[in-house]
PDB file of C-alpha atoms in Angstrom:
ATOM      1  CA  MET A 191     -36.158 -42.794  15.185  1.00 40.00           C
ATOM      2  CA  SER A 192     -37.023 -41.980  18.788  1.00 43.00           C
ATOM      3  CA  ASN A 193     -39.018 -38.795  18.359  1.00 45.00           C
ATOM      4  CA  GLN A 194     -41.841 -38.007  20.758  1.00 64.00           C
ATOM      5  CA  GLN A 195     -44.439 -36.165  18.680  1.00 89.00           C
ATOM      6  CA  LYS A 196     -42.161 -33.706  17.003  1.00 96.00           C
ATOM      7  CA  ILE A 197     -43.711 -31.379  14.432  1.00 97.00           C
ATOM      8  CA  VAL A 198     -42.706 -31.115  10.763  1.00 98.00           C
ATOM      9  CA  VAL A 199     -43.989 -28.696   8.133  1.00 98.00           C
ATOM     10  CA  ILE A 200     -43.808 -30.014   4.563  1.00 98.00           C
ATOM     11  CA  THR A 201     -44.566 -27.860   1.520  1.00 98.00           C
ATOM     12  CA  GLY A 202     -45.534 -29.281  -1.849  1.00 97.00           C
ATOM     13  CA  ALA A 203     -47.084 -32.152   0.079  1.00 97.00           C
ATOM     14  CA  SER A 204     -49.972 -33.263  -2.136  1.00 96.00           C
ATOM     15  CA  GLN A 205     -48.111 -35.647  -4.458  1.00 95.00           C
ATOM     16  CA  GLY A 206     -44.788 -37.212  -5.336  1.00 96.00           C
ATOM     17  CA  ILE A 207     -41.904 -36.607  -2.943  1.00 97.00           C
ATOM     18  CA  GLY A 208     -43.951 -34.381  -0.659  1.00 97.00           C
ATOM     19  CA  GLU A 209     -46.737 -36.906  -0.233  1.00 97.00           C
ATOM     20  CA  ALA A 210     -44.181 -39.632   0.504  1.00 98.00           C
ATOM     21  CA  LEU A 211     -42.469 -37.399   3.058  1.00 98.00           C
ATOM     22  CA  VAL A 212     -45.762 -36.906   4.902  1.00 98.00           C
ATOM     23  CA  LYS A 213     -46.137 -40.672   5.247  1.00 98.00           C
ATOM     24  CA  ALA A 214     -42.497 -41.175   6.239  1.00 98.00           C
ATOM     25  CA  TYR A 215     -42.601 -38.535   8.953  1.00 98.00           C
ATOM     26  CA  ARG A 216     -45.863 -39.925  10.306  1.00 98.00           C
ATOM     27  CA  ASP A 217     -44.243 -43.371  10.419  1.00 97.00           C
ATOM     28  CA  ALA A 218     -41.497 -41.695  12.466  1.00 97.00           C
ATOM     29  CA  ASN A 219     -44.131 -40.426  14.945  1.00 96.00           C
ATOM     30  CA  PHE A 220     -44.055 -36.785  13.846  1.00 97.00           C
ATOM     31  CA  ARG A 221     -47.147 -34.652  13.650  1.00 96.00           C
ATOM     32  CA  VAL A 222     -47.314 -33.110  10.183  1.00 97.00           C
ATOM     33  CA  VAL A 223     -48.477 -29.786   8.801  1.00 98.00           C
ATOM     34  CA  ALA A 224     -48.827 -30.412   5.062  1.00 98.00           C
ATOM     35  CA  ASN A 225     -49.145 -27.618   2.524  1.00 98.00           C
ATOM     36  CA  SER A 226     -49.840 -27.490  -1.187  1.00 97.00           C
ATOM     37  CA  ARG A 227     -51.824 -25.269  -3.542  1.00 96.00           C
ATOM     38  CA  THR A 228     -54.594 -27.861  -3.461  1.00 95.00           C
ATOM     39  CA  ILE A 229     -54.548 -30.587  -0.835  1.00 97.00           C
ATOM     40  CA  SER A 230     -57.291 -32.726   0.659  1.00 93.00           C
ATOM     41  CA  GLU A 231     -58.029 -32.956   4.348  1.00 95.00           C
ATOM     42  CA  SER A 232     -56.419 -35.916   6.059  1.00 95.00           C
ATOM     43  CA  ASN A 233     -58.236 -38.571   8.061  1.00 96.00           C
ATOM     44  CA  ASP A 234     -55.192 -38.745  10.318  1.00 96.00           C
ATOM     45  CA  PRO A 235     -55.691 -36.426  13.331  1.00 94.00           C
ATOM     46  CA  HIS A 236     -51.929 -35.903  13.436  1.00 95.00           C
ATOM     47  CA  VAL A 237     -51.813 -34.503   9.890  1.00 96.00           C
ATOM     48  CA  LEU A 238     -53.133 -30.992   9.378  1.00 97.00           C
ATOM     49  CA  THR A 239     -53.430 -29.787   5.786  1.00 97.00           C
ATOM     50  CA  VAL A 240     -53.208 -26.126   4.803  1.00 97.00           C
ATOM     51  CA  ALA A 241     -54.072 -25.335   1.183  1.00 97.00           C
ATOM     52  CA  GLY A 242     -52.533 -22.297  -0.455  1.00 97.00           C
ATOM     53  CA  ASP A 243     -49.803 -20.956  -2.698  1.00 97.00           C
ATOM     54  CA  ILE A 244     -46.552 -20.975  -0.724  1.00 97.00           C
ATOM     55  CA  ALA A 245     -45.367 -17.950  -2.714  1.00 97.00           C
ATOM     56  CA  ASN A 246     -48.005 -15.895  -0.918  1.00 97.00           C
ATOM     57  CA  PRO A 247     -46.804 -14.748   2.531  1.00 97.00           C
ATOM     58  CA  LYS A 248     -50.390 -15.089   3.800  1.00 97.00           C
ATOM     59  CA  THR A 249     -50.114 -18.841   3.186  1.00 98.00           C
ATOM     60  CA  ALA A 250     -47.040 -18.971   5.399  1.00 97.00           C
ATOM     61  CA  ASP A 251     -48.970 -17.042   8.047  1.00 97.00           C
ATOM     62  CA  ARG A 252     -51.815 -19.582   7.852  1.00 96.00           C
ATOM     63  CA  ILE A 253     -49.438 -22.534   8.104  1.00 96.00           C
ATOM     64  CA  PHE A 254     -48.306 -21.118  11.427  1.00 94.00           C
ATOM     65  CA  SER A 255     -51.641 -19.823  12.731  1.00 93.00           C
ATOM     66  CA  GLU A 256     -53.578 -22.971  11.781  1.00 92.00           C
ATOM     67  CA  GLY A 257     -50.878 -25.596  12.157  1.00 87.00           C
ATOM     68  CA  VAL A 258     -47.723 -24.764  14.032  1.00 87.00           C
ATOM     69  CA  ASP A 259     -49.453 -22.702  16.702  1.00 87.00           C
ATOM     70  CA  ARG A 260     -52.000 -25.490  17.197  1.00 87.00           C
ATOM     71  CA  PHE A 261     -49.279 -28.082  17.751  1.00 91.00           C
ATOM     72  CA  GLY A 262     -47.174 -25.645  19.766  1.00 90.00           C
ATOM     73  CA  ARG A 263     -43.801 -25.882  18.030  1.00 93.00           C
ATOM     74  CA  ILE A 264     -41.962 -26.683  14.812  1.00 96.00           C
ATOM     75  CA  ASP A 265     -39.035 -29.079  14.793  1.00 97.00           C
ATOM     76  CA  THR A 266     -38.454 -29.487  11.059  1.00 98.00           C
ATOM     77  CA  LEU A 267     -39.361 -27.614   7.893  1.00 98.00           C
ATOM     78  CA  VAL A 268     -39.020 -29.372   4.535  1.00 98.00           C
ATOM     79  CA  ASN A 269     -39.103 -26.860   1.677  1.00 98.00           C
ATOM     80  CA  ASN A 270     -40.213 -29.302  -0.993  1.00 98.00           C
ATOM     81  CA  ALA A 271     -42.498 -27.059  -3.069  1.00 97.00           C
ATOM     82  CA  GLY A 272     -40.881 -26.073  -6.334  1.00 95.00           C
ATOM     83  CA  ILE A 273     -41.212 -25.890 -10.084  1.00 93.00           C
ATOM     84  CA  PHE A 274     -38.809 -26.784 -12.883  1.00 93.00           C
ATOM     85  CA  THR A 275     -39.184 -25.092 -16.261  1.00 93.00           C
ATOM     86  CA  ALA A 276     -36.939 -26.488 -18.998  1.00 90.00           C
ATOM     87  CA  LYS A 277     -36.701 -24.135 -21.970  1.00 92.00           C
ATOM     88  CA  PRO A 278     -33.971 -22.572 -24.083  1.00 94.00           C
ATOM     89  CA  PHE A 279     -32.861 -19.370 -22.367  1.00 96.00           C
ATOM     90  CA  THR A 280     -34.275 -17.021 -25.019  1.00 96.00           C
ATOM     91  CA  GLN A 281     -37.709 -18.676 -24.858  1.00 96.00           C
ATOM     92  CA  PHE A 282     -38.388 -18.002 -21.192  1.00 96.00           C
ATOM     93  CA  THR A 283     -41.294 -15.625 -20.725  1.00 97.00           C
ATOM     94  CA  ALA A 284     -41.948 -13.005 -18.085  1.00 97.00           C
ATOM     95  CA  GLU A 285     -44.516 -15.425 -16.648  1.00 97.00           C
ATOM     96  CA  ASP A 286     -41.898 -18.201 -16.449  1.00 97.00           C
ATOM     97  CA  TRP A 287     -39.555 -15.851 -14.594  1.00 97.00           C
ATOM     98  CA  ALA A 288     -42.249 -14.683 -12.182  1.00 97.00           C
ATOM     99  CA  SER A 289     -43.553 -18.171 -11.366  1.00 96.00           C
ATOM    100  CA  ASN A 290     -40.087 -19.648 -10.772  1.00 97.00           C
ATOM    101  CA  ILE A 291     -39.006 -16.764  -8.555  1.00 97.00           C
ATOM    102  CA  ALA A 292     -42.315 -16.835  -6.675  1.00 97.00           C
ATOM    103  CA  THR A 293     -42.449 -20.543  -5.895  1.00 97.00           C
ATOM    104  CA  ASN A 294     -38.781 -21.472  -5.639  1.00 97.00           C
ATOM    105  CA  LEU A 295     -37.445 -18.379  -3.871  1.00 98.00           C
ATOM    106  CA  ALA A 296     -40.273 -16.311  -2.365  1.00 97.00           C
ATOM    107  CA  GLY A 297     -41.983 -19.461  -1.108  1.00 97.00           C
ATOM    108  CA  PHE A 298     -38.783 -20.585   0.587  1.00 98.00           C
ATOM    109  CA  PHE A 299     -38.176 -17.137   2.063  1.00 98.00           C
ATOM    110  CA  HIS A 300     -41.592 -16.538   3.624  1.00 98.00           C
ATOM    111  CA  ILE A 301     -42.020 -19.900   5.343  1.00 98.00           C
ATOM    112  CA  SER A 302     -38.366 -20.271   6.348  1.00 98.00           C
ATOM    113  CA  GLN A 303     -38.216 -16.833   7.951  1.00 98.00           C
ATOM    114  CA  ARG A 304     -41.200 -17.678  10.138  1.00 97.00           C
ATOM    115  CA  ALA A 305     -39.797 -21.123  10.925  1.00 97.00           C
ATOM    116  CA  VAL A 306     -36.398 -19.792  11.952  1.00 98.00           C
ATOM    117  CA  LYS A 307     -37.999 -17.255  14.273  1.00 97.00           C
ATOM    118  CA  LYS A 308     -39.938 -20.023  16.020  1.00 96.00           C
ATOM    119  CA  MET A 309     -36.960 -22.407  16.096  1.00 97.00           C
ATOM    120  CA  GLU A 310     -34.685 -19.733  17.511  1.00 97.00           C
ATOM    121  CA  ALA A 311     -37.117 -19.180  20.387  1.00 96.00           C
ATOM    122  CA  GLN A 312     -37.119 -22.955  21.003  1.00 95.00           C
ATOM    123  CA  GLY A 313     -33.340 -23.247  20.721  1.00 96.00           C
ATOM    124  CA  SER A 314     -33.545 -26.023  18.124  1.00 97.00           C
ATOM    125  CA  GLY A 315     -34.793 -26.908  14.661  1.00 98.00           C
ATOM    126  CA  HIS A 316     -33.947 -28.324  11.259  1.00 98.00           C
ATOM    127  CA  ILE A 317     -34.665 -26.989   7.764  1.00 98.00           C
ATOM    128  CA  VAL A 318     -34.229 -28.996   4.563  1.00 98.00           C
ATOM    129  CA  GLN A 319     -34.508 -27.694   1.009  1.00 98.00           C
ATOM    130  CA  ILE A 320     -35.194 -29.955  -1.987  1.00 98.00           C
ATOM    131  CA  THR A 321     -33.096 -28.472  -4.790  1.00 98.00           C
ATOM    132  CA  THR A 322     -31.584 -30.149  -7.877  1.00 96.00           C
ATOM    133  CA  SER A 323     -28.289 -31.697  -8.881  1.00 95.00           C
ATOM    134  CA  ILE A 324     -28.392 -29.898 -12.221  1.00 92.00           C
ATOM    135  CA  VAL A 325     -27.276 -26.755 -10.382  1.00 93.00           C
ATOM    136  CA  ASP A 326     -23.808 -28.262  -9.960  1.00 91.00           C
ATOM    137  CA  GLN A 327     -23.595 -30.220 -13.209  1.00 88.00           C
ATOM    138  CA  PRO A 328     -25.583 -28.754 -16.127  1.00 89.00           C
ATOM    139  CA  ILE A 329     -26.575 -31.266 -18.783  1.00 88.00           C
ATOM    140  CA  ASN A 330     -26.456 -30.539 -22.499  1.00 85.00           C
ATOM    141  CA  GLY A 331     -29.984 -30.939 -23.821  1.00 82.00           C
ATOM    142  CA  VAL A 332     -31.661 -29.984 -20.542  1.00 88.00           C
ATOM    143  CA  PRO A 333     -31.836 -26.176 -20.639  1.00 88.00           C
ATOM    144  CA  SER A 334     -32.422 -25.105 -17.054  1.00 89.00           C
ATOM    145  CA  VAL A 335     -31.275 -21.569 -16.353  1.00 95.00           C
ATOM    146  CA  LEU A 336     -34.213 -20.695 -14.112  1.00 96.00           C
ATOM    147  CA  ALA A 337     -33.751 -23.893 -12.115  1.00 94.00           C
ATOM    148  CA  SER A 338     -30.046 -23.165 -11.758  1.00 95.00           C
ATOM    149  CA  LEU A 339     -30.766 -19.595 -10.724  1.00 96.00           C
ATOM    150  CA  THR A 340     -33.462 -20.372  -8.164  1.00 97.00           C
ATOM    151  CA  LYS A 341     -32.432 -23.778  -6.828  1.00 97.00           C
ATOM    152  CA  GLY A 342     -28.802 -22.672  -6.890  1.00 97.00           C
ATOM    153  CA  GLY A 343     -29.906 -19.754  -4.765  1.00 97.00           C
ATOM    154  CA  LEU A 344     -31.440 -22.189  -2.288  1.00 98.00           C
ATOM    155  CA  ASN A 345     -28.165 -24.121  -2.087  1.00 98.00           C
ATOM    156  CA  ALA A 346     -26.335 -20.887  -1.306  1.00 98.00           C
ATOM    157  CA  ALA A 347     -28.970 -19.857   1.238  1.00 98.00           C
ATOM    158  CA  THR A 348     -28.712 -23.282   2.873  1.00 98.00           C
ATOM    159  CA  LYS A 349     -25.028 -22.795   3.610  1.00 98.00           C
ATOM    160  CA  SER A 350     -25.480 -19.190   4.679  1.00 98.00           C
ATOM    161  CA  LEU A 351     -28.277 -20.009   7.138  1.00 98.00           C
ATOM    162  CA  ALA A 352     -26.397 -23.041   8.443  1.00 98.00           C
ATOM    163  CA  ILE A 353     -23.504 -20.833   9.511  1.00 98.00           C
ATOM    164  CA  GLU A 354     -25.675 -17.981  10.776  1.00 98.00           C
ATOM    165  CA  TYR A 355     -27.671 -20.245  13.089  1.00 98.00           C
ATOM    166  CA  ALA A 356     -25.216 -23.039  13.884  1.00 98.00           C
ATOM    167  CA  LYS A 357     -24.664 -21.886  17.457  1.00 97.00           C
ATOM    168  CA  ARG A 358     -28.373 -21.359  18.023  1.00 97.00           C
ATOM    169  CA  GLY A 359     -29.341 -25.000  17.600  1.00 97.00           C
ATOM    170  CA  ILE A 360     -30.745 -24.756  14.077  1.00 98.00           C
ATOM    171  CA  ARG A 361     -29.410 -27.022  11.338  1.00 98.00           C
ATOM    172  CA  VAL A 362     -29.982 -26.239   7.656  1.00 98.00           C
ATOM    173  CA  ASN A 363     -29.370 -28.727   4.845  1.00 98.00           C
ATOM    174  CA  ALA A 364     -30.493 -29.533   1.310  1.00 98.00           C
ATOM    175  CA  VAL A 365     -31.102 -32.614  -0.787  1.00 98.00           C
ATOM    176  CA  ALA A 366     -30.211 -32.244  -4.476  1.00 98.00           C
ATOM    177  CA  PRO A 367     -31.972 -34.929  -6.519  1.00 97.00           C
ATOM    178  CA  GLY A 368     -31.102 -36.166  -9.963  1.00 93.00           C
ATOM    179  CA  PHE A 369     -33.850 -37.479 -12.239  1.00 93.00           C
ATOM    180  CA  ILE A 370     -36.517 -39.074 -10.044  1.00 95.00           C
ATOM    181  CA  LYS A 371     -39.647 -41.028 -10.956  1.00 94.00           C
ATOM    182  CA  THR A 372     -42.236 -38.499  -9.840  1.00 92.00           C
ATOM    183  CA  PRO A 373     -45.482 -37.261 -11.446  1.00 87.00           C
ATOM    184  CA  LEU A 374     -43.410 -34.404 -12.935  1.00 85.00           C
ATOM    185  CA  ASN A 375     -41.562 -36.918 -15.134  1.00 89.00           C
ATOM    186  CA  PRO A 376     -44.109 -38.868 -17.223  1.00 89.00           C
ATOM    187  CA  PRO A 377     -43.337 -42.513 -18.017  1.00 92.00           C
ATOM    188  CA  GLU A 378     -42.563 -41.782 -21.667  1.00 93.00           C
ATOM    189  CA  THR A 379     -39.525 -39.731 -20.558  1.00 92.00           C
ATOM    190  CA  HIS A 380     -38.062 -42.372 -18.242  1.00 95.00           C
ATOM    191  CA  GLU A 381     -35.852 -44.142 -20.764  1.00 94.00           C
ATOM    192  CA  MET A 382     -34.325 -40.876 -21.933  1.00 90.00           C
ATOM    193  CA  LEU A 383     -33.781 -39.585 -18.391  1.00 91.00           C
ATOM    194  CA  ALA A 384     -32.304 -42.893 -17.220  1.00 92.00           C
ATOM    195  CA  GLY A 385     -29.745 -42.553 -19.986  1.00 90.00           C
ATOM    196  CA  MET A 386     -28.607 -39.241 -18.494  1.00 89.00           C
ATOM    197  CA  GLU A 387     -27.751 -40.862 -15.166  1.00 91.00           C
ATOM    198  CA  PRO A 388     -24.246 -42.333 -14.693  1.00 92.00           C
ATOM    199  CA  VAL A 389     -25.779 -45.371 -12.963  1.00 94.00           C
ATOM    200  CA  GLY A 390     -28.081 -45.940 -15.941  1.00 93.00           C
ATOM    201  CA  ARG A 391     -31.391 -45.602 -14.123  1.00 95.00           C
ATOM    202  CA  MET A 392     -33.637 -42.990 -12.574  1.00 94.00           C
ATOM    203  CA  GLY A 393     -33.992 -42.559  -8.862  1.00 94.00           C
ATOM    204  CA  GLU A 394     -37.085 -43.493  -6.896  1.00 97.00           C
ATOM    205  CA  ILE A 395     -39.077 -41.244  -4.589  1.00 97.00           C
ATOM    206  CA  ARG A 396     -37.941 -43.367  -1.650  1.00 98.00           C
ATOM    207  CA  ASP A 397     -34.322 -42.391  -2.395  1.00 98.00           C
ATOM    208  CA  ILE A 398     -35.122 -38.754  -1.654  1.00 98.00           C
ATOM    209  CA  VAL A 399     -37.245 -39.595   1.379  1.00 98.00           C
ATOM    210  CA  GLU A 400     -34.434 -41.705   2.847  1.00 98.00           C
ATOM    211  CA  ALA A 401     -31.976 -38.848   2.294  1.00 98.00           C
ATOM    212  CA  VAL A 402     -34.223 -36.380   4.121  1.00 98.00           C
ATOM    213  CA  LEU A 403     -34.668 -38.798   7.017  1.00 98.00           C
ATOM    214  CA  PHE A 404     -30.907 -39.345   7.155  1.00 98.00           C
ATOM    215  CA  LEU A 405     -30.413 -35.606   7.564  1.00 98.00           C
ATOM    216  CA  GLU A 406     -33.187 -35.550  10.156  1.00 98.00           C
ATOM    217  CA  ASN A 407     -31.144 -37.869  12.349  1.00 97.00           C
ATOM    218  CA  ALA A 408     -27.673 -36.566  11.507  1.00 98.00           C
ATOM    219  CA  SER A 409     -27.302 -34.088  14.347  1.00 97.00           C
ATOM    220  CA  PHE A 410     -23.703 -33.168  13.445  1.00 98.00           C
ATOM    221  CA  VAL A 411     -24.559 -32.357   9.816  1.00 98.00           C
ATOM    222  CA  THR A 412     -25.424 -28.804   8.782  1.00 98.00           C
ATOM    223  CA  GLY A 413     -24.755 -26.769   5.664  1.00 98.00           C
ATOM    224  CA  GLU A 414     -24.735 -29.964   3.595  1.00 98.00           C
ATOM    225  CA  ILE A 415     -25.967 -30.241  -0.008  1.00 98.00           C
ATOM    226  CA  LEU A 416     -26.624 -33.973  -0.206  1.00 98.00           C
ATOM    227  CA  HIS A 417     -26.629 -35.154  -3.808  1.00 98.00           C
ATOM    228  CA  VAL A 418     -28.979 -38.049  -4.458  1.00 97.00           C
ATOM    229  CA  ASP A 419     -28.447 -38.190  -8.178  1.00 96.00           C
ATOM    230  CA  GLY A 420     -26.915 -41.449  -9.339  1.00 95.00           C
ATOM    231  CA  GLY A 421     -23.535 -39.756  -9.725  1.00 95.00           C
ATOM    232  CA  GLN A 422     -24.595 -36.722 -11.772  1.00 92.00           C
ATOM    233  CA  ALA A 423     -22.767 -34.199  -9.648  1.00 91.00           C
ATOM    234  CA  ALA A 424     -19.517 -36.194  -9.781  1.00 92.00           C
ATOM    235  CA  GLY A 425     -18.808 -35.121 -13.352  1.00 84.00           C
ATOM    236  CA  HIS A 426     -19.366 -35.880 -17.027  1.00 70.00           C
ATOM    237  CA  TRP A 427     -19.826 -39.422 -18.270  1.00 67.00           C
TER     238      TRP A 427
END
């Protein structure tokens, strides 16, 4: 990648996919603004961490006032922060509803609205959502209505924003993972989850990182929901 100190904002950046994305974008010579509810300061002068709940609009304000404004621009936003609550539909609580809506939808809305405003002024930018393949292919035994509702909403918003801003230099895409070996999936679940993948194994964090970087470089791709799911979205098996 031939980027000269571009700037990326990554939410949910303290562990798992988000942490790996921070490293990958630094390796690609991006400066990084990394956000998570709790996140340590970085020793890298080109990585600025901003702790805070992305569902709170004041956190989005701080990401821009402390990070983006300091670096002067924003080239890419990766909306990686999210939660997945697997419960039978009738067992969801009001707290489950509120937390899923807050993190998965409100968090996306607040930071993306500010990013688009900045990108529009620049005449360029790229936004990527991390959603889930289960939106397109529900799995018996994995009850996931709130994930389908919120992450499915992000898929729809991705396409809508891609069309709205296509002629203004802003691309908007999403990566929809299958079951990935992240801290959210403890080792004791791996055998079961691998059995739910058509390819017979779980994905690795690097699979998602590589997909995001592909979209970063794919200048003619916008409005795409890129499934990185071992074939889940292709159908039943």
